[in-house]
Amino acid sequence: MIDGFGFQYLLPLGKGTLWTIALCATSGILGSVLGLILGLAETSPSRVARWLSSIYVNLIRGVPVLIIIFFIYFGVPLLFPGIDIPGFLTGVIALTGFVGAYMAEILRGSIEAVPKGQNEAADALGMGYFLKYRSVIMPQAMKIAVPPAINFLIALVKDSSLITVIGFIELTKAGSVVSNLTSDPIATYLAVAVIYFVICYGISRLGRAYETRTGIRSDALRVQKPLRLAGIGKSK
Amino acid sequence: MIFVEDLHKTFGKLEVLKGIDCHVREQEVVCVIGPSGSGKSTFLRCLNSLETITSGTVTVNGHRLNESKTDIDLVREQVGMVFQQFNLFPHMTVVDNIMLAPRKVLKVAKDQARSNAVALLAKVGLTDKTDTYPGSLSGGQMQRVAIARALAMDPKVMLFDEPTSALDPEIVGEVLTVMKDLARESMTMVVVTHEMGFAREVADRVIFMDQGAIVEEGSPEQIFGSPQHARTQEFLGKVL
C-alpha cells in the first residue's frame, strides 16, 4: 500500500511530536533541577561537593549522548539481568543526565558572573550561605543563565532525535516510518523539519518574552544606547 | 570593642599585613590612612573576616574571629560594613535592600523592618527614593543607601572601606555628612579613607599605615600637625 504523503499521515507525526515534547519537557525540567543542584555544588564552599560535581560534569560532557543511550538501553540489562528500561524512560534518563551536566556549567558560569561585591555585601550582613544564595546570588545568576539555558534547551529538542536509535517512536522516528510508507521522503521530512522549527522557535520566543519581562533585554539596550550616541557624535 | 594582636595576612607569597596591633574603643572613630597598597583595606576586611586571617588574633565585641567555634555570621550581624563600590543588591528596591537582612537574619517583622528602613532613609536624606531601584540612583545616593542598609542591622561598629573613593568630587560631601552625623551619635567607626579633611575633623584617632604595618598613630592634631616619622611626613606632604 503505497501512496503519496497526505494529511492522514499528520496523525502519526502529531503523535511523534507529542512524544518529542514529552521527552524534552520531562528531561528538560528534571535536568534543570539536576543542573541546579550540580551548579550549586560546583560553586559551594565544600571541596567534596565541588569535586564530585565536576567529575560528573566532565564525564557526561566527554561522552556522546548516543553512547549514554546505548549504555542505558543495552548495557544496564546486561549488567543487571532482569532490569529492562523501556524506550521513553531510557530517553528521559539519558537526556536528564545530559541536560544536568550542561545546565550545571551554565549555572556555574552565571553564579561566578555575579559580582564578588554582592557576595561580600551579603556576607557582611551576616546572611550565611543559604540566605545569601536564595536572596542575593541566585536571583541575579538566574537572569544571567536564562539566555544560554534557552539556547541549550533548543539544542536539546534536536538532540532528542538521537533516541530513535533504540526504536522509540518520537518525531524523527515517526518521520522515517511515514517516509517508508509514503515513499515521499522530501514531503515527509519537510513536514518533520517544520514541526521541529515551530517547537524551537516557540521556545526561543518564550525565552525572549521572559527576558523582556524580567528586563534582561532592556538592560542590554540601555548599555548599547550611549555607545550608539557616541558613534553619532563622532560622525558629526 | 576591637582588639587586634599581631595580625598577619599573606596572599600566596605576598605578605600584605606584617603584624598589626591595634585597639578600637567603644564610640571611637578611627581613620586609617596611607598610600595605595599599604594594606589598609585588607586590614579593615580582616575585622569582619571578609579576608581570612593568616596569623594573630582579632577580637570583635568579645568574639575571637579566627576560631572554629565562633559563628562568624553572628559577629557580622553586629559589624556593619560600607564598601567602595556600594554593592547594593540591584534586583531589589532601595527599601528591600535595607529590609532584607533585618527581616531574614534578625527575624524582625515586616512592618517593623519597613518602618525602620523608612526612618533610616529619612536619616540619610533619601525618603523619596524608598521604592526605586538602585540602578536609577547616583553614586552618592547609592552609598547613602548602603550606609542605611548597614545601620538597619543596628550594628555595634561600622567599617567603612574607602566609602567616597568611587564618587565624583562634588558628591563626596553628601556621604561624608552622613558619616559625620553617625560619628556625632557616638557610633564606633573604623574608616579607611583618602579624605584627609574628614579624618582631621571627625577622627578621634588617625592610623597611618605603610607597607603592611602601622607606622604611626595618634590624634588628628598629632598626625596632621606634627607627624614624627619621615614616611608619614612624606605621605602627608604629597596628599595635603
CSV table of C-alpha atoms in Angstrom, one decimal:
chain,number,residue,atom,x,y,z
A,1,MET,CA,0.0,0.0,0.0
A,2,ILE,CA,1.9,2.9,-1.3
A,3,ASP,CA,0.5,6.4,-1.8
A,4,GLY,CA,1.8,9.9,-1.5
A,5,PHE,CA,2.3,12.0,1.6
A,6,GLY,CA,-1.1,13.2,2.7
A,7,PHE,CA,-3.0,14.6,5.6
A,8,GLN,CA,-3.7,11.2,7.1
A,9,TYR,CA,0.0,10.9,7.9
A,10,LEU,CA,-0.1,14.0,10.0
A,11,LEU,CA,-1.7,12.0,12.8
A,12,PRO,CA,1.4,9.7,13.4
A,13,LEU,CA,3.7,12.7,13.0
A,14,GLY,CA,1.5,14.5,15.6
A,15,LYS,CA,1.8,11.6,17.9
A,16,GLY,CA,5.6,11.6,17.4
A,17,THR,CA,5.6,15.3,18.1
A,18,LEU,CA,3.8,14.8,21.4
A,19,TRP,CA,6.4,12.2,22.4
A,20,THR,CA,9.2,14.5,21.5
A,21,ILE,CA,7.6,17.3,23.5
A,22,ALA,CA,7.0,14.9,26.5
A,23,LEU,CA,10.6,13.7,26.3
A,24,CYS,CA,12.1,17.2,26.1
A,25,ALA,CA,9.8,18.7,28.8
A,26,THR,CA,10.4,15.9,31.2
A,27,SER,CA,14.2,15.7,30.8
A,28,GLY,CA,14.4,19.5,30.4
A,29,ILE,CA,12.7,20.0,33.8
A,30,LEU,CA,14.4,17.1,35.6
A,31,GLY,CA,17.8,18.0,34.0
A,32,SER,CA,17.4,21.6,35.1
A,33,VAL,CA,16.8,20.6,38.6
A,34,LEU,CA,19.8,18.3,38.5
A,35,GLY,CA,21.8,21.1,36.9
A,36,LEU,CA,20.7,23.5,39.7
A,37,ILE,CA,22.0,21.0,42.3
A,38,LEU,CA,25.2,20.3,40.5
A,39,GLY,CA,25.8,24.0,39.7
A,40,LEU,CA,25.4,24.9,43.4
A,41,ALA,CA,27.7,22.1,44.3
A,42,GLU,CA,30.3,23.3,41.9
A,43,THR,CA,30.3,26.7,43.4
A,44,SER,CA,29.9,25.6,47.0
A,45,PRO,CA,32.4,26.0,49.8
A,46,SER,CA,32.6,22.2,50.2
A,47,ARG,CA,35.6,20.7,48.4
A,48,VAL,CA,34.0,17.3,48.2
A,49,ALA,CA,30.8,18.7,46.6
A,50,ARG,CA,32.9,20.6,44.1
A,51,TRP,CA,35.0,17.6,43.3
A,52,LEU,CA,32.0,15.2,42.9
A,53,SER,CA,30.0,17.5,40.7
A,54,SER,CA,33.0,18.4,38.5
A,55,ILE,CA,33.7,14.7,37.9
A,56,TYR,CA,30.1,14.1,36.9
A,57,VAL,CA,30.0,17.1,34.6
A,58,ASN,CA,33.3,16.3,32.9
A,59,LEU,CA,32.3,12.6,32.5
A,60,ILE,CA,29.0,13.4,30.8
A,61,ARG,CA,30.4,16.2,28.7
A,62,GLY,CA,33.1,13.9,27.4
A,63,VAL,CA,30.7,11.1,26.3
A,64,PRO,CA,28.4,11.3,23.3
A,65,VAL,CA,24.7,11.2,24.2
A,66,LEU,CA,24.3,8.3,21.8
A,67,ILE,CA,26.7,6.2,23.9
A,68,ILE,CA,24.8,7.1,27.1
A,69,ILE,CA,21.5,6.0,25.4
A,70,PHE,CA,23.1,2.7,24.3
A,71,PHE,CA,24.5,2.1,27.7
A,72,ILE,CA,21.2,2.6,29.5
A,73,TYR,CA,19.2,0.6,26.9
A,74,PHE,CA,21.5,-2.2,26.1
A,75,GLY,CA,24.2,-2.1,28.9
A,76,VAL,CA,22.1,-2.0,32.0
A,77,PRO,CA,20.0,-5.1,31.2
A,78,LEU,CA,23.3,-7.0,30.6
A,79,LEU,CA,24.9,-5.7,33.8
A,80,PHE,CA,21.7,-6.2,35.9
A,81,PRO,CA,19.7,-9.1,34.5
A,82,GLY,CA,16.0,-8.6,35.0
A,83,ILE,CA,16.1,-4.8,34.8
A,84,ASP,CA,14.6,-3.7,31.5
A,85,ILE,CA,14.3,0.0,30.8
A,86,PRO,CA,11.7,1.0,28.3
A,87,GLY,CA,12.4,3.4,25.4
A,88,PHE,CA,10.8,6.5,26.9
A,89,LEU,CA,12.4,6.1,30.3
A,90,THR,CA,15.8,5.5,28.6
A,91,GLY,CA,15.4,8.7,26.8
A,92,VAL,CA,14.4,10.6,29.9
A,93,ILE,CA,17.3,9.2,32.0
A,94,ALA,CA,19.9,9.8,29.2
A,95,LEU,CA,18.7,13.3,28.4
A,96,THR,CA,18.2,14.3,32.0
A,97,GLY,CA,21.8,13.3,32.7
A,98,PHE,CA,23.0,15.2,29.6
A,99,VAL,CA,20.9,18.3,30.4
A,100,GLY,CA,22.1,18.3,34.1
A,101,ALA,CA,25.8,18.4,33.1
A,102,TYR,CA,25.3,21.3,30.7
A,103,MET,CA,22.9,23.3,32.9
A,104,ALA,CA,25.4,22.9,35.8
A,105,GLU,CA,28.0,24.6,33.7
A,106,ILE,CA,25.7,27.3,32.6
A,107,LEU,CA,24.7,27.9,36.2
A,108,ARG,CA,28.2,27.8,37.5
A,109,GLY,CA,29.3,30.4,35.0
A,110,SER,CA,26.3,32.6,35.9
A,111,ILE,CA,26.9,32.3,39.6
A,112,GLU,CA,30.5,33.3,39.0
A,113,ALA,CA,29.4,36.2,36.9
A,114,VAL,CA,27.6,37.8,39.8
A,115,PRO,CA,30.0,40.5,41.0
A,116,LYS,CA,32.1,39.5,44.0
A,117,GLY,CA,30.9,42.6,45.9
A,118,GLN,CA,27.4,41.1,46.1
A,119,ASN,CA,28.8,38.1,48.0
A,120,GLU,CA,30.8,40.3,50.3
A,121,ALA,CA,27.8,42.6,51.0
A,122,ALA,CA,25.6,39.6,51.9
A,123,ASP,CA,28.4,38.1,54.0
A,124,ALA,CA,29.0,41.4,55.8
A,125,LEU,CA,25.3,41.5,56.7
A,126,GLY,CA,25.7,38.1,58.4
A,127,MET,CA,23.4,36.4,55.9
A,128,GLY,CA,25.0,33.0,55.8
A,129,TYR,CA,25.3,30.7,52.8
A,130,PHE,CA,21.6,29.6,52.3
A,131,LEU,CA,20.1,33.0,52.7
A,132,LYS,CA,22.8,34.7,50.6
A,133,TYR,CA,22.2,32.3,47.7
A,134,ARG,CA,18.5,32.4,47.9
A,135,SER,CA,18.0,36.1,48.2
A,136,VAL,CA,21.1,37.7,46.6
A,137,ILE,CA,23.1,35.4,44.3
A,138,MET,CA,20.6,33.2,42.6
A,139,PRO,CA,18.1,35.9,41.6
A,140,GLN,CA,20.9,37.6,39.8
A,141,ALA,CA,22.6,34.4,38.5
A,142,MET,CA,19.2,33.1,37.1
A,143,LYS,CA,18.9,36.2,34.9
A,144,ILE,CA,22.3,35.7,33.5
A,145,ALA,CA,21.6,32.0,33.0
A,146,VAL,CA,18.3,32.4,31.0
A,147,PRO,CA,19.7,33.2,27.5
A,148,PRO,CA,22.2,30.3,27.4
A,149,ALA,CA,19.8,27.9,29.1
A,150,ILE,CA,17.1,28.7,26.4
A,151,ASN,CA,19.8,28.2,23.8
A,152,PHE,CA,20.7,24.8,25.2
A,153,LEU,CA,17.0,23.7,25.5
A,154,ILE,CA,16.6,24.4,21.8
A,155,ALA,CA,19.6,22.2,21.1
A,156,LEU,CA,18.0,19.6,23.4
A,157,VAL,CA,14.9,19.4,21.2
A,158,LYS,CA,17.0,18.5,18.2
A,159,ASP,CA,19.3,16.2,20.2
A,160,SER,CA,16.3,14.3,21.5
A,161,SER,CA,16.0,12.7,18.0
A,162,LEU,CA,19.0,10.5,18.9
A,163,ILE,CA,16.6,8.4,20.9
A,164,THR,CA,15.4,7.0,17.5
A,165,VAL,CA,18.4,4.6,17.6
A,166,ILE,CA,16.6,2.4,20.1
A,167,GLY,CA,13.4,2.4,18.1
A,168,PHE,CA,11.4,4.7,20.3
A,169,ILE,CA,8.9,6.5,18.1
A,170,GLU,CA,9.2,10.2,18.6
A,171,LEU,CA,9.1,12.8,15.9
A,172,THR,CA,12.1,11.8,13.8
A,173,LYS,CA,11.3,8.1,14.1
A,174,ALA,CA,7.7,8.8,13.1
A,175,GLY,CA,9.0,10.7,10.2
A,176,SER,CA,11.1,7.8,9.0
A,177,VAL,CA,8.2,5.4,9.3
A,178,VAL,CA,5.9,7.7,7.4
A,179,SER,CA,8.6,8.3,4.8
A,180,ASN,CA,8.8,4.5,4.2
A,181,LEU,CA,5.1,4.2,4.0
A,182,THR,CA,4.7,7.0,1.5
A,183,SER,CA,7.9,6.8,-0.4
A,184,ASP,CA,7.9,10.5,-0.2
A,185,PRO,CA,10.8,11.4,2.0
A,186,ILE,CA,11.0,15.0,0.8
A,187,ALA,CA,7.5,16.0,1.8
A,188,THR,CA,7.7,13.9,5.0
A,189,TYR,CA,11.0,15.2,6.3
A,190,LEU,CA,10.0,18.7,5.3
A,191,ALA,CA,6.9,18.3,7.5
A,192,VAL,CA,9.1,17.0,10.3
A,193,ALA,CA,11.6,19.8,9.9
A,194,VAL,CA,8.7,22.4,10.0
A,195,ILE,CA,7.4,20.8,13.3
A,196,TYR,CA,10.9,20.9,14.9
A,197,PHE,CA,11.3,24.5,13.7
A,198,VAL,CA,7.9,25.5,15.3
A,199,ILE,CA,8.9,23.9,18.6
A,200,CYS,CA,12.3,25.5,18.7
A,201,TYR,CA,11.1,28.9,17.5
A,202,GLY,CA,8.3,28.7,20.2
A,203,ILE,CA,10.9,28.1,22.9
A,204,SER,CA,13.0,31.0,21.5
A,205,ARG,CA,10.0,33.4,21.6
A,206,LEU,CA,9.1,32.3,25.1
A,207,GLY,CA,12.7,33.0,26.2
A,208,ARG,CA,12.6,36.4,24.6
A,209,ALA,CA,9.3,37.2,26.3
A,210,TYR,CA,10.7,36.2,29.6
A,211,GLU,CA,13.9,38.2,29.0
A,212,THR,CA,11.8,41.3,28.1
A,213,ARG,CA,9.5,40.9,31.1
A,214,THR,CA,12.4,40.5,33.6
A,215,GLY,CA,14.3,43.4,32.0
A,216,ILE,CA,17.3,41.4,30.9
A,217,ARG,CA,17.0,42.7,27.3
A,218,SER,CA,16.1,46.2,28.2
A,219,ASP,CA,19.3,46.3,30.3
A,220,ALA,CA,21.3,45.2,27.2
A,221,LEU,CA,19.7,48.0,25.2
A,222,ARG,CA,20.5,50.6,27.9
A,223,VAL,CA,24.1,49.7,27.7
A,224,GLN,CA,24.2,50.0,23.9
A,225,LYS,CA,22.5,53.3,23.8
A,226,PRO,CA,25.3,55.6,24.9
A,227,LEU,CA,27.6,53.7,22.5
A,228,ARG,CA,25.3,54.5,19.6
A,229,LEU,CA,25.0,58.1,20.7
A,230,ALA,CA,28.8,58.3,21.0
A,231,GLY,CA,29.1,57.0,17.4
A,232,ILE,CA,26.7,59.6,16.1
A,233,GLY,CA,28.5,62.3,17.9
A,234,LYS,CA,31.8,61.3,16.3
A,235,SER,CA,30.3,61.3,12.7
A,236,LYS,CA,29.2,64.9,13.2
B,1,MET,CA,35.4,46.8,71.1
B,2,ILE,CA,38.0,45.6,68.6
B,3,PHE,CA,41.3,44.1,69.7
B,4,VAL,CA,43.9,43.2,67.0
B,5,GLU,CA,47.1,41.4,68.0
B,6,ASP,CA,50.0,40.6,65.8
B,7,LEU,CA,47.7,40.3,62.7
B,8,HIS,CA,49.5,38.8,59.7
B,9,LYS,CA,47.9,38.3,56.3
B,10,THR,CA,49.6,36.8,53.3
B,11,PHE,CA,48.3,36.3,49.7
B,12,GLY,CA,50.4,33.4,48.5
B,13,LYS,CA,53.9,34.6,49.0
B,14,LEU,CA,53.0,38.3,49.3
B,15,GLU,CA,52.8,39.4,52.9
B,16,VAL,CA,50.2,42.2,53.0
B,17,LEU,CA,49.9,42.7,56.7
B,18,LYS,CA,53.1,42.3,58.8
B,19,GLY,CA,51.9,42.2,62.4
B,20,ILE,CA,49.3,44.8,63.2
B,21,ASP,CA,48.5,45.6,66.8
B,22,CYS,CA,45.5,47.9,67.3
B,23,HIS,CA,42.7,48.6,69.7
B,24,VAL,CA,39.5,50.4,68.9
B,25,ARG,CA,37.5,51.6,71.9
B,26,GLU,CA,33.7,51.9,72.1
B,27,GLN,CA,32.4,55.1,70.5
B,28,GLU,CA,35.8,55.8,69.0
B,29,VAL,CA,36.2,57.0,65.4
B,30,VAL,CA,39.4,55.7,63.9
B,31,CYS,CA,40.5,56.8,60.5
B,32,VAL,CA,43.1,54.6,58.7
B,33,ILE,CA,45.1,56.5,56.1
B,34,GLY,CA,48.1,55.5,53.9
B,35,PRO,CA,49.2,55.1,50.3
B,36,SER,CA,47.6,52.5,47.9
B,37,GLY,CA,48.8,49.0,48.6
B,38,SER,CA,49.7,49.8,52.2
B,39,GLY,CA,47.3,47.1,53.4
B,40,LYS,CA,44.7,49.3,55.0
B,41,SER,CA,41.7,47.9,53.1
B,42,THR,CA,42.9,44.3,53.8
B,43,PHE,CA,43.3,45.2,57.5
B,44,LEU,CA,39.7,46.5,57.6
B,45,ARG,CA,38.4,43.4,55.8
B,46,CYS,CA,40.1,41.2,58.4
B,47,LEU,CA,37.9,42.8,61.0
B,48,ASN,CA,34.8,41.0,59.8
B,49,SER,CA,36.5,38.0,58.3
B,50,LEU,CA,36.0,39.0,54.6
B,51,GLU,CA,39.6,38.1,54.5
B,52,THR,CA,40.8,35.1,56.4
B,53,ILE,CA,43.4,35.8,59.0
B,54,THR,CA,46.8,34.2,58.4
B,55,SER,CA,48.0,34.5,61.9
B,56,GLY,CA,47.4,36.6,65.0
B,57,THR,CA,44.1,37.3,66.7
B,58,VAL,CA,41.2,39.7,66.0
B,59,THR,CA,38.6,40.0,68.7
B,60,VAL,CA,35.4,41.9,67.9
B,61,ASN,CA,32.9,42.6,70.5
B,62,GLY,CA,34.2,39.7,72.6
B,63,HIS,CA,34.3,37.2,69.7
B,64,ARG,CA,37.6,35.7,68.5
B,65,LEU,CA,37.3,35.8,64.7
B,66,ASN,CA,39.7,33.0,63.7
B,67,GLU,CA,38.3,30.3,66.0
B,68,SER,CA,36.3,27.5,64.6
B,69,LYS,CA,33.7,27.7,67.3
B,70,THR,CA,33.0,31.3,66.5
B,71,ASP,CA,29.8,31.8,64.4
B,72,ILE,CA,31.1,34.4,62.1
B,73,ASP,CA,27.6,35.4,60.9
B,74,LEU,CA,26.7,36.2,64.4
B,75,VAL,CA,29.7,38.6,64.7
B,76,ARG,CA,28.9,40.1,61.3
B,77,GLU,CA,25.4,41.0,62.4
B,78,GLN,CA,27.0,43.4,64.8
B,79,VAL,CA,29.5,44.8,62.4
B,80,GLY,CA,28.2,47.0,59.6
B,81,MET,CA,30.3,47.4,56.5
B,82,VAL,CA,30.2,50.0,53.7
B,83,PHE,CA,32.1,49.3,50.5
B,84,GLN,CA,33.8,51.5,48.0
B,85,GLN,CA,31.6,50.1,45.2
B,86,PHE,CA,28.4,50.3,47.3
B,87,ASN,CA,27.4,46.7,46.5
B,88,LEU,CA,23.7,47.3,46.7
B,89,PHE,CA,21.5,44.4,45.5
B,90,PRO,CA,20.4,45.6,42.1
B,91,HIS,CA,17.4,43.3,41.8
B,92,MET,CA,15.7,44.8,44.9
B,93,THR,CA,14.2,48.2,45.6
B,94,VAL,CA,16.0,50.6,48.0
B,95,VAL,CA,13.7,49.7,50.9
B,96,ASP,CA,14.0,46.0,50.2
B,97,ASN,CA,17.8,46.3,50.2
B,98,ILE,CA,17.6,47.8,53.7
B,99,MET,CA,14.9,45.4,55.0
B,100,LEU,CA,16.4,42.1,53.7
B,101,ALA,CA,18.9,41.3,56.4
B,102,PRO,CA,16.9,42.6,59.4
B,103,ARG,CA,13.9,40.5,58.3
B,104,LYS,CA,15.7,37.3,57.3
B,105,VAL,CA,18.6,37.3,59.7
B,106,LEU,CA,17.2,39.1,62.8
B,107,LYS,CA,13.7,37.9,62.1
B,108,VAL,CA,12.2,41.4,62.5
B,109,ALA,CA,8.5,41.6,61.5
B,110,LYS,CA,7.9,43.0,58.0
B,111,ASP,CA,6.1,46.2,59.2
B,112,GLN,CA,8.6,46.9,61.8
B,113,ALA,CA,11.5,46.3,59.4
B,114,ARG,CA,9.9,48.6,56.8
B,115,SER,CA,9.3,51.5,59.2
B,116,ASN,CA,12.9,51.1,60.5
B,117,ALA,CA,14.1,51.3,56.9
B,118,VAL,CA,12.0,54.3,56.1
B,119,ALA,CA,13.3,56.1,59.2
B,120,LEU,CA,16.9,55.3,58.1
B,121,LEU,CA,16.2,56.6,54.6
B,122,ALA,CA,15.0,59.8,56.2
B,123,LYS,CA,18.1,60.0,58.2
B,124,VAL,CA,20.3,59.7,55.1
B,125,GLY,CA,18.0,62.1,53.2
B,126,LEU,CA,16.5,59.7,50.7
B,127,THR,CA,12.9,59.4,51.7
B,128,ASP,CA,11.8,60.0,48.1
B,129,LYS,CA,13.8,57.0,46.8
B,130,THR,CA,12.2,54.3,49.0
B,131,ASP,CA,10.7,52.2,46.2
B,132,THR,CA,13.1,52.9,43.4
B,133,TYR,CA,15.8,50.5,42.2
B,134,PRO,CA,19.5,51.2,42.9
B,135,GLY,CA,20.2,51.4,39.2
B,136,SER,CA,18.4,54.8,39.0
B,137,LEU,CA,20.4,56.4,41.8
B,138,SER,CA,23.6,58.5,41.7
B,139,GLY,CA,26.7,57.2,43.3
B,140,GLY,CA,26.3,59.4,46.3
B,141,GLN,CA,22.7,58.2,46.8
B,142,MET,CA,23.7,54.6,46.4
B,143,GLN,CA,26.4,55.0,49.1
B,144,ARG,CA,23.9,56.6,51.5
B,145,VAL,CA,21.5,53.7,50.9
B,146,ALA,CA,24.4,51.3,51.6
B,147,ILE,CA,25.1,53.1,54.9
B,148,ALA,CA,21.4,52.8,55.8
B,149,ARG,CA,21.4,49.1,54.9
B,150,ALA,CA,24.3,48.5,57.2
B,151,LEU,CA,22.7,50.6,60.0
B,152,ALA,CA,19.5,48.6,59.7
B,153,MET,CA,21.2,45.8,61.5
B,154,ASP,CA,21.8,48.1,64.5
B,155,PRO,CA,25.5,47.3,64.5
B,156,LYS,CA,27.9,47.9,67.4
B,157,VAL,CA,30.6,49.1,65.0
B,158,MET,CA,30.7,50.4,61.4
B,159,LEU,CA,33.5,49.7,59.0
B,160,PHE,CA,34.0,52.0,56.0
B,161,ASP,CA,36.2,50.8,53.2
B,162,GLU,CA,37.1,53.9,51.2
B,163,PRO,CA,33.4,54.9,51.0
B,164,THR,CA,33.9,58.0,48.9
B,165,SER,CA,36.7,56.8,46.5
B,166,ALA,CA,34.3,55.8,43.7
B,167,LEU,CA,32.3,59.1,43.9
B,168,ASP,CA,32.6,62.3,41.9
B,169,PRO,CA,34.2,65.0,43.9
B,170,GLU,CA,31.1,67.2,44.2
B,171,ILE,CA,29.0,64.4,45.8
B,172,VAL,CA,31.7,63.2,48.2
B,173,GLY,CA,30.3,65.8,50.7
B,174,GLU,CA,26.8,64.3,51.0
B,175,VAL,CA,28.2,60.9,52.0
B,176,LEU,CA,30.7,62.5,54.5
B,177,THR,CA,27.9,64.5,56.0
B,178,VAL,CA,26.0,61.3,56.8
B,179,MET,CA,29.2,59.8,58.3
B,180,LYS,CA,29.8,62.9,60.4
B,181,ASP,CA,26.3,62.6,61.8
B,182,LEU,CA,26.9,59.0,62.7
B,183,ALA,CA,30.1,59.9,64.5
B,184,ARG,CA,28.3,62.6,66.4
B,185,GLU,CA,25.8,59.9,67.5
B,186,SER,CA,28.7,58.1,69.1
B,187,MET,CA,28.9,55.2,66.6
B,188,THR,CA,32.1,53.2,66.8
B,189,MET,CA,33.7,53.6,63.4
B,190,VAL,CA,36.7,52.4,61.6
B,191,VAL,CA,37.2,54.4,58.3
B,192,VAL,CA,39.7,53.7,55.6
B,193,THR,CA,39.8,56.9,53.7
B,194,HIS,CA,41.7,59.3,51.5
B,195,GLU,CA,39.6,62.2,52.7
B,196,MET,CA,42.2,63.9,55.0
B,197,GLY,CA,39.8,66.7,55.8
B,198,PHE,CA,37.2,64.2,57.1
B,199,ALA,CA,39.9,62.4,59.1
B,200,ARG,CA,41.2,65.6,60.6
B,201,GLU,CA,37.7,66.8,61.6
B,202,VAL,CA,35.9,63.7,62.7
B,203,ALA,CA,38.6,61.1,63.8
B,204,ASP,CA,39.4,60.6,67.5
B,205,ARG,CA,42.5,58.8,66.3
B,206,VAL,CA,44.3,58.5,63.0
B,207,ILE,CA,46.4,55.5,62.0
B,208,PHE,CA,49.0,55.8,59.2
B,209,MET,CA,49.8,52.5,57.5
B,210,ASP,CA,52.5,51.8,55.0
B,211,GLN,CA,53.8,48.5,53.6
B,212,GLY,CA,51.6,46.3,55.7
B,213,ALA,CA,52.4,47.9,59.1
B,214,ILE,CA,51.2,50.7,61.3
B,215,VAL,CA,53.9,53.4,61.0
B,216,GLU,CA,52.3,55.9,63.3
B,217,GLU,CA,49.1,56.6,65.2
B,218,GLY,CA,47.8,59.4,67.2
B,219,SER,CA,45.3,62.2,67.4
B,220,PRO,CA,44.5,64.1,64.2
B,221,GLU,CA,46.4,67.1,65.6
B,222,GLN,CA,49.5,64.9,66.2
B,223,ILE,CA,49.4,63.1,62.8
B,224,PHE,CA,48.5,66.1,60.6
B,225,GLY,CA,50.2,68.8,62.8
B,226,SER,CA,53.5,67.2,63.7
B,227,PRO,CA,54.0,63.8,62.2
B,228,GLN,CA,57.0,62.0,63.7
B,229,HIS,CA,58.0,59.5,61.1
B,230,ALA,CA,59.7,60.5,57.8
B,231,ARG,CA,57.3,58.2,55.9
B,232,THR,CA,54.2,59.9,57.4
B,233,GLN,CA,55.7,63.3,56.6
B,234,GLU,CA,56.4,62.4,53.0
B,235,PHE,CA,52.9,60.9,52.5
B,236,LEU,CA,51.1,63.9,54.1
B,237,GLY,CA,53.3,66.2,52.1
B,238,LYS,CA,52.0,64.7,48.9
B,239,VAL,CA,48.3,64.5,49.7
B,240,LEU,CA,47.7,67.7,51.7
